Coordinates of C-alpha atoms in Angstrom, one line a residue:
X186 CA 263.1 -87.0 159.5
X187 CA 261.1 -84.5 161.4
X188 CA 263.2 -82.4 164.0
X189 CA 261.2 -80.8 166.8
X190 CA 262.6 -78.7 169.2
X191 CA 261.0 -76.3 171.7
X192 CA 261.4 -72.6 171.3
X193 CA 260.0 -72.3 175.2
X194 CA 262.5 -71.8 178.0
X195 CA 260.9 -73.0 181.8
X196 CA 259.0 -71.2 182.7
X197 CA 257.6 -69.8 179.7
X198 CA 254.5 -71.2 177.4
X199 CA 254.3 -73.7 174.6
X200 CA 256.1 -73.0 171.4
X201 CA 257.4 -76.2 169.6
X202 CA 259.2 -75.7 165.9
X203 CA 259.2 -78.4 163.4
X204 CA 261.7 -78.7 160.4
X205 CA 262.9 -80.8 157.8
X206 CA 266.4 -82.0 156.4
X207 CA 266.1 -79.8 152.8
X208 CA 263.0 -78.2 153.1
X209 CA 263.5 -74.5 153.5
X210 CA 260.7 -73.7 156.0
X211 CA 259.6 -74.1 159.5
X212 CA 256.1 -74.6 161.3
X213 CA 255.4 -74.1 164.5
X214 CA 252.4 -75.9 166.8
X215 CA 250.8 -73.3 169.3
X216 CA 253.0 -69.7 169.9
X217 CA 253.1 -69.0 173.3
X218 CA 256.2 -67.1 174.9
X219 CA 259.5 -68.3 173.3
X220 CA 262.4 -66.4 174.2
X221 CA 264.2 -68.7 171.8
X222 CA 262.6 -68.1 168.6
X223 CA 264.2 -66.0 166.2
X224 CA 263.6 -63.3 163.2
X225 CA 264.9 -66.1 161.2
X226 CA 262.3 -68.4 162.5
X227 CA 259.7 -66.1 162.2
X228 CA 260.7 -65.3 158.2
X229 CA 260.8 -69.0 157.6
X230 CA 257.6 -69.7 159.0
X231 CA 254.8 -71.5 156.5
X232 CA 252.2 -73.3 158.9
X233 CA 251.0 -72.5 162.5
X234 CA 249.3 -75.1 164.1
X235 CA 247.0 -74.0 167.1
X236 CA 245.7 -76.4 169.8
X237 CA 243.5 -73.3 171.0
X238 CA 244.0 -69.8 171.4
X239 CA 244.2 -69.8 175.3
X240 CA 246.8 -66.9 176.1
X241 CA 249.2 -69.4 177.3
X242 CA 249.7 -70.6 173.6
X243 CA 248.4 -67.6 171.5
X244 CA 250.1 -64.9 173.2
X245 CA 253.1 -64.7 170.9
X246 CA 251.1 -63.9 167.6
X247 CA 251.6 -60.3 167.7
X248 CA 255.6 -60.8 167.5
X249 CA 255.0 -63.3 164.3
X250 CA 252.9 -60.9 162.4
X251 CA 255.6 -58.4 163.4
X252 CA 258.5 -60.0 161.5
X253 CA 256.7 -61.7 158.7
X254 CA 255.1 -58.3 157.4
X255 CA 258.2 -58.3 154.4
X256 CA 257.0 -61.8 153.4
X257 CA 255.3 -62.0 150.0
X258 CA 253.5 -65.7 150.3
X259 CA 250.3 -66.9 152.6
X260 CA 250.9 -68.7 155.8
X261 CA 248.6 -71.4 156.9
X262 CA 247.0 -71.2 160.3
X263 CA 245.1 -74.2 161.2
X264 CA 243.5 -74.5 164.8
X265 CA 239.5 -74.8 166.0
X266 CA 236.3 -73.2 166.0
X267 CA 237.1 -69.6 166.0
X268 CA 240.5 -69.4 164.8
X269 CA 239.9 -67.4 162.0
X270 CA 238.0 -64.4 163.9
X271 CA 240.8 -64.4 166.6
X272 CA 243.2 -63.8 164.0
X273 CA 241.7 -61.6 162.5
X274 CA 241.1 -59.8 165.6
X275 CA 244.7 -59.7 166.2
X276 CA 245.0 -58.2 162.4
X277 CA 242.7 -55.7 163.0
X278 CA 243.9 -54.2 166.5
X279 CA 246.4 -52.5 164.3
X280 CA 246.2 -49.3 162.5
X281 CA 246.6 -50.1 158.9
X282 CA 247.1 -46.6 157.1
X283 CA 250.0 -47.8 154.8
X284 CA 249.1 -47.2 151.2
X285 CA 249.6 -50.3 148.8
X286 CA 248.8 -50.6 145.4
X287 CA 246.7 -53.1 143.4
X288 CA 250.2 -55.2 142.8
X289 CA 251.7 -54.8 145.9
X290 CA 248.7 -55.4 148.3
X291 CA 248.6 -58.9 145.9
X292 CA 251.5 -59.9 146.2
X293 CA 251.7 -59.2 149.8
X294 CA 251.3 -61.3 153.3
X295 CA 248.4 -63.0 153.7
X296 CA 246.8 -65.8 155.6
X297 CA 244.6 -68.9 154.7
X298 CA 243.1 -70.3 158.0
X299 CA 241.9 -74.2 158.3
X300 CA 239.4 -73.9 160.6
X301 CA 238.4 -77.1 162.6
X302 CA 234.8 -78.0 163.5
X303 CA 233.0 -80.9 164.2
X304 CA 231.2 -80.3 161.1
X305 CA 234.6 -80.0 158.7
X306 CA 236.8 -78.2 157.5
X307 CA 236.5 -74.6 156.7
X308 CA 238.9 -72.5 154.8
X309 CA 239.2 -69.0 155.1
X310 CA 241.6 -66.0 154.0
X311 CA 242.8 -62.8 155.2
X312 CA 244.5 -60.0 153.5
X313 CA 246.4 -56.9 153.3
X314 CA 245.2 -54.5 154.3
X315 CA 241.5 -54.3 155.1
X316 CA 241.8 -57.8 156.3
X317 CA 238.3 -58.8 155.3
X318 CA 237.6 -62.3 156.4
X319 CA 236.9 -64.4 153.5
X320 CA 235.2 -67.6 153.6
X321 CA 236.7 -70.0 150.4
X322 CA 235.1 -73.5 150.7
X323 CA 234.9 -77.2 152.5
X324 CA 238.3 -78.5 152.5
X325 CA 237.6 -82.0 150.7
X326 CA 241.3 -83.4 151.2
X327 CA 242.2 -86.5 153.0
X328 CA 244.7 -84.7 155.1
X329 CA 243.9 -81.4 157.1
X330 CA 247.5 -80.1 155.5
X331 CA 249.7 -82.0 153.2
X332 CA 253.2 -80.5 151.0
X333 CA 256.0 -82.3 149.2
X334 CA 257.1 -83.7 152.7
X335 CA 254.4 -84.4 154.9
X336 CA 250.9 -84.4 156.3
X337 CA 249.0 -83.7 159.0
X338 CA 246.2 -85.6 160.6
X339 CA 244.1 -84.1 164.0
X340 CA 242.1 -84.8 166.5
X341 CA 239.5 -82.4 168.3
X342 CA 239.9 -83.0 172.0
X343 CA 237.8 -81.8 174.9
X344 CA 239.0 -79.0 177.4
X345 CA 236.1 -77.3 178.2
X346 CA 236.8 -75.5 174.7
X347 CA 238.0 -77.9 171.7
X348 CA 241.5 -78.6 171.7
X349 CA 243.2 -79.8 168.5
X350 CA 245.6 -82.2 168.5
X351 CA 248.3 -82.6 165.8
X352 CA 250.4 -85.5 164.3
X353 CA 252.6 -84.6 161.6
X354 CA 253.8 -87.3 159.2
X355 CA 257.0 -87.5 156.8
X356 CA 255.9 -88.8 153.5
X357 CA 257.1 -92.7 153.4
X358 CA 260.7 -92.9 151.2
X359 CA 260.2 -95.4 148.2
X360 CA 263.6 -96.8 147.2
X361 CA 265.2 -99.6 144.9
X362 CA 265.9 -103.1 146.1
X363 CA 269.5 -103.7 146.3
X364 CA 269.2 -106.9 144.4
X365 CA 267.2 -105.9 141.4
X366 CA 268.2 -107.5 138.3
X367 CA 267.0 -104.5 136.0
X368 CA 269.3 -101.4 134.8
X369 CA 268.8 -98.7 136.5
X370 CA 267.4 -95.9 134.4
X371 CA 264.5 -92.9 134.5
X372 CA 261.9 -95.6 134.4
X373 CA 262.8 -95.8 138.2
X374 CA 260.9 -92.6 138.5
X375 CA 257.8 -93.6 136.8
X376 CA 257.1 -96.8 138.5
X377 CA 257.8 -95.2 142.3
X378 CA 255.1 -92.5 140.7
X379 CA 252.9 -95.0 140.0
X380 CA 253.3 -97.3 143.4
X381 CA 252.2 -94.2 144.9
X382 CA 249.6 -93.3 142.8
X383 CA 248.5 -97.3 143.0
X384 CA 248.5 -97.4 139.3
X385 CA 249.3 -100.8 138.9
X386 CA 248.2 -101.0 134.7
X387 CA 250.6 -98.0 134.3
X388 CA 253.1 -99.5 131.2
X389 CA 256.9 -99.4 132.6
X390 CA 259.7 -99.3 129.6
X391 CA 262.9 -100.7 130.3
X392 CA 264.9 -100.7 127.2
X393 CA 263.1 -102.9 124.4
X394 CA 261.1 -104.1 127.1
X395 CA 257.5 -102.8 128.2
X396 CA 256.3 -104.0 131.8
X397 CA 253.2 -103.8 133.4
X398 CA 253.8 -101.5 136.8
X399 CA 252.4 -104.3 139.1
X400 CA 255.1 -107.1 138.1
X401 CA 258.0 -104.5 139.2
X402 CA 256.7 -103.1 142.2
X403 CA 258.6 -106.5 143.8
X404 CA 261.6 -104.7 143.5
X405 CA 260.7 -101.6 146.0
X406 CA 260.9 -101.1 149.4
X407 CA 259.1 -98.3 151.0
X408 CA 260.6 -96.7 154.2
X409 CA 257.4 -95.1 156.8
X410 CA 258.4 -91.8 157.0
X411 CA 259.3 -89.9 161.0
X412 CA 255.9 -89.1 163.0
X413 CA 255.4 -86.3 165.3
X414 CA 252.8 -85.9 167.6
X415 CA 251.8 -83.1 169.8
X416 CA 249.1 -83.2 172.4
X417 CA 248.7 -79.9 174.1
X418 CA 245.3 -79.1 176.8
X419 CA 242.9 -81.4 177.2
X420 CA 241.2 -83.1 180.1
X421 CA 241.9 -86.7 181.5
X422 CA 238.6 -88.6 180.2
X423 CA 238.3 -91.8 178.3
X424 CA 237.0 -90.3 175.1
X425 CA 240.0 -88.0 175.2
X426 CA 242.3 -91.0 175.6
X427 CA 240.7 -93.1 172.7
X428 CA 241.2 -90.2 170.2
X429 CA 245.1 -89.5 171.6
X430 CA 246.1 -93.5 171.0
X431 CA 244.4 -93.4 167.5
X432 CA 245.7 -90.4 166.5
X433 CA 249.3 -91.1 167.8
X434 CA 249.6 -94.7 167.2
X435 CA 253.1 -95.8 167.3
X436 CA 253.8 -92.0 166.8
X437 CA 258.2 -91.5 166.8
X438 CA 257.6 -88.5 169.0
X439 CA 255.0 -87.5 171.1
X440 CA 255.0 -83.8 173.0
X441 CA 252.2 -83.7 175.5
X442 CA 251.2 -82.0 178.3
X443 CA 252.1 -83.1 181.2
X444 CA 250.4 -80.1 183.5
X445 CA 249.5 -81.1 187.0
X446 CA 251.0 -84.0 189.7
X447 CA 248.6 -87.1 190.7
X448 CA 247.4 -85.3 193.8
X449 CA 246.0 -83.4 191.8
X450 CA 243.6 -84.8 189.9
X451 CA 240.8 -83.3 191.2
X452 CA 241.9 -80.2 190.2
X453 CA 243.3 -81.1 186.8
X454 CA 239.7 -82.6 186.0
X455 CA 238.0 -79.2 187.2
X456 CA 240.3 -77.3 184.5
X457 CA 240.0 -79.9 182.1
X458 CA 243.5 -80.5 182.6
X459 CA 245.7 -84.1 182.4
X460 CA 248.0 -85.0 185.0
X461 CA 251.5 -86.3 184.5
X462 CA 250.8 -89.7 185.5
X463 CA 248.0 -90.2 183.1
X464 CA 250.0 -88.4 180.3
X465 CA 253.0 -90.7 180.3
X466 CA 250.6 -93.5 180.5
X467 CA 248.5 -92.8 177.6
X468 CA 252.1 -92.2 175.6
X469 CA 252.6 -95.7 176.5
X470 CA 249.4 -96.9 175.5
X471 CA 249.3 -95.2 172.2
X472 CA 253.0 -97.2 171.0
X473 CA 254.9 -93.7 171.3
X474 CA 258.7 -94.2 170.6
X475 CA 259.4 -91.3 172.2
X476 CA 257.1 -89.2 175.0
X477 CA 258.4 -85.6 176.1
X478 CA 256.0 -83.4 178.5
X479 CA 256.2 -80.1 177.8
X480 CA 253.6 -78.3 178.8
X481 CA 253.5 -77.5 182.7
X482 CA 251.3 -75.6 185.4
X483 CA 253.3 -72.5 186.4
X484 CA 253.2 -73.8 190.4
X485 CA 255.3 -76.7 189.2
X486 CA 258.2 -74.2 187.1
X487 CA 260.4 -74.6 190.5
X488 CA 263.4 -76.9 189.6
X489 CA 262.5 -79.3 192.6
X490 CA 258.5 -79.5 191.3
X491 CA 259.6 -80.1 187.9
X492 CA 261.4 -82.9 188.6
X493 CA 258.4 -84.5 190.8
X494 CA 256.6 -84.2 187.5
X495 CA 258.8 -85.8 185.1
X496 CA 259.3 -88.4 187.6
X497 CA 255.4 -89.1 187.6
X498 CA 255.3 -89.0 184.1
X499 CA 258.1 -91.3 183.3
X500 CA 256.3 -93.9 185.8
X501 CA 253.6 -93.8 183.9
X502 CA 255.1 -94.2 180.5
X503 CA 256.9 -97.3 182.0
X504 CA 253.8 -98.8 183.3

């Protein structure tokens, strides 16, 4: 299961932290202010996922670089068109005088940046410590990020700049059938390998028995892994809504924004904004499980505003 849980008090910006049950690191979707993430957080940290690099869910960059400097790996950033020159901006606003050598500056932080266009997917890397911005290649990969426990899929989304839209899925759990007839055995491993490789010729041995992959695959149920969605800026237009309900589809989780009341729509669609009517409604319309707003205009941080939105949201999520 994917756990999600917000690292942004009230009041402050967007800053939602995704984990796993035995996976040692975290990820994070936008970094805006977050009084509540940690060094620890910060160490841990393998993938930041940007909607866009608005201040409002950038701004907190500056205290990630900070406390990842001691890590010896490459963190993924993914976000849209531009992503890699603002961080590299952000790289190069520092003074960088510190001496490394050959070894060290290779085995050292670095960065490989996914960037979004309508075009692709463009991957890029940045290291220590000139921080030259190297473009790599296409990415070519079904999925815009994918490890041992999940993948990502996206959707670029309109708010007067593109916003990218995230939906994190837990790899599906393939397990025995409680009534199979067959001794269990390390041939388990191989046919589960090859129902997820589709390799239905691959030759299974079981003892003094050889079977063809296909005629056991009977005996295996697979379990869809937890989806998380999240579904920052965008503004409340049909083409916007198509891409959220595909992308989200019967999503476990969804974290959208929910930043402005009904009234006023005509000020939402001015800042390319949603309202949190038409948020909680397209939750509902895309199967969501779950719907949490978190993402608000600061006139509506005041206890008694903030519950007039969640009210309007939850209305339309019940529609």
């Amino acid at each position: 299961m994917i756990n999600a849980i917000s690292k942004s008090k009230i009041g402050e910006d967007v800053c939602l932290q995704l984990s796993l049950p035995n996976h040692k690191y975290f990820y994070l979707c936008d970094c805006g202010q977050a009084s509540d993430l940690t060094i620890a957080d910060v160490k841990n940290l393998n993938g930041l996922f940007m909607s866009h690099t608005h201040i409002d869910h950038f701004y907190n960059f500056d205290m990630l670089l900070r406390h990842q400097l001691p890590v010896t790996r490459q963190i993924v950033i993914c976000g849209p068109k531009g992503i890699a020159k603002n961080v590299q901006a952000k790289l190069l606003a520092y003074n960088w005088d510190i001496l490394l050598t050959e070894e060290q500056a290779a085995n050292a932080l670095s960065y490989q940046i996914r960037e979004i266009t309508e075009k692709g997917i463009f991957l890029y890397e940045l290291h220590t410590p000139k921080w030259k911005l190297e473009r790599k290649r296409k990415l070519k990969e079904e999925y815009l990020y994918e490890n041992e426990v999940f993948k990502v899929k996206y959707a670029i989304l309109n708010h007067n700049t593109p916003s990218i839209a995230y939906s994190f899925i837990e790899h599906s759990k393939i397990s025995m059938k409680e009534n199979c007839p067959l001794k269990a055995g390390e041939w388990i491993k191989l046919l589960k390998k090859a129902f997820q490789e589709k390799n239905n010729q691959q030759i299974i041995n079981i003892g003094n028995e050889s079977f063809e992959a296909k005629d056991l695959f009977q005996y295996l149920e697979e379990k869809q892994g937890f989806q998380v969605s999240f579904v920052m800026d965008h503004l409340a237009c049909e083409e916007n809504h198509q891409k959220i309900i595909q992308l989200c589809k019967n999503t476990d989780e969804l974290y959208i924004e929910a930043y402005y009341l009904s009234e006023e729509i005509d000020l939402a669609i001015k800042n390319h904004h949603s309202t949190a009517f038409i948020s909680g409604k397209i939750a509902k319309e895309a199967g969501a499980k779950k719907a949490f707003p978190i993402h608000f205009s600061r006139r509506h941080q005041s206890p008694e505003n903030l519950k007039i939105l969640l009210q309007e949201f939850e209305k339309g999520f019940s529609v």
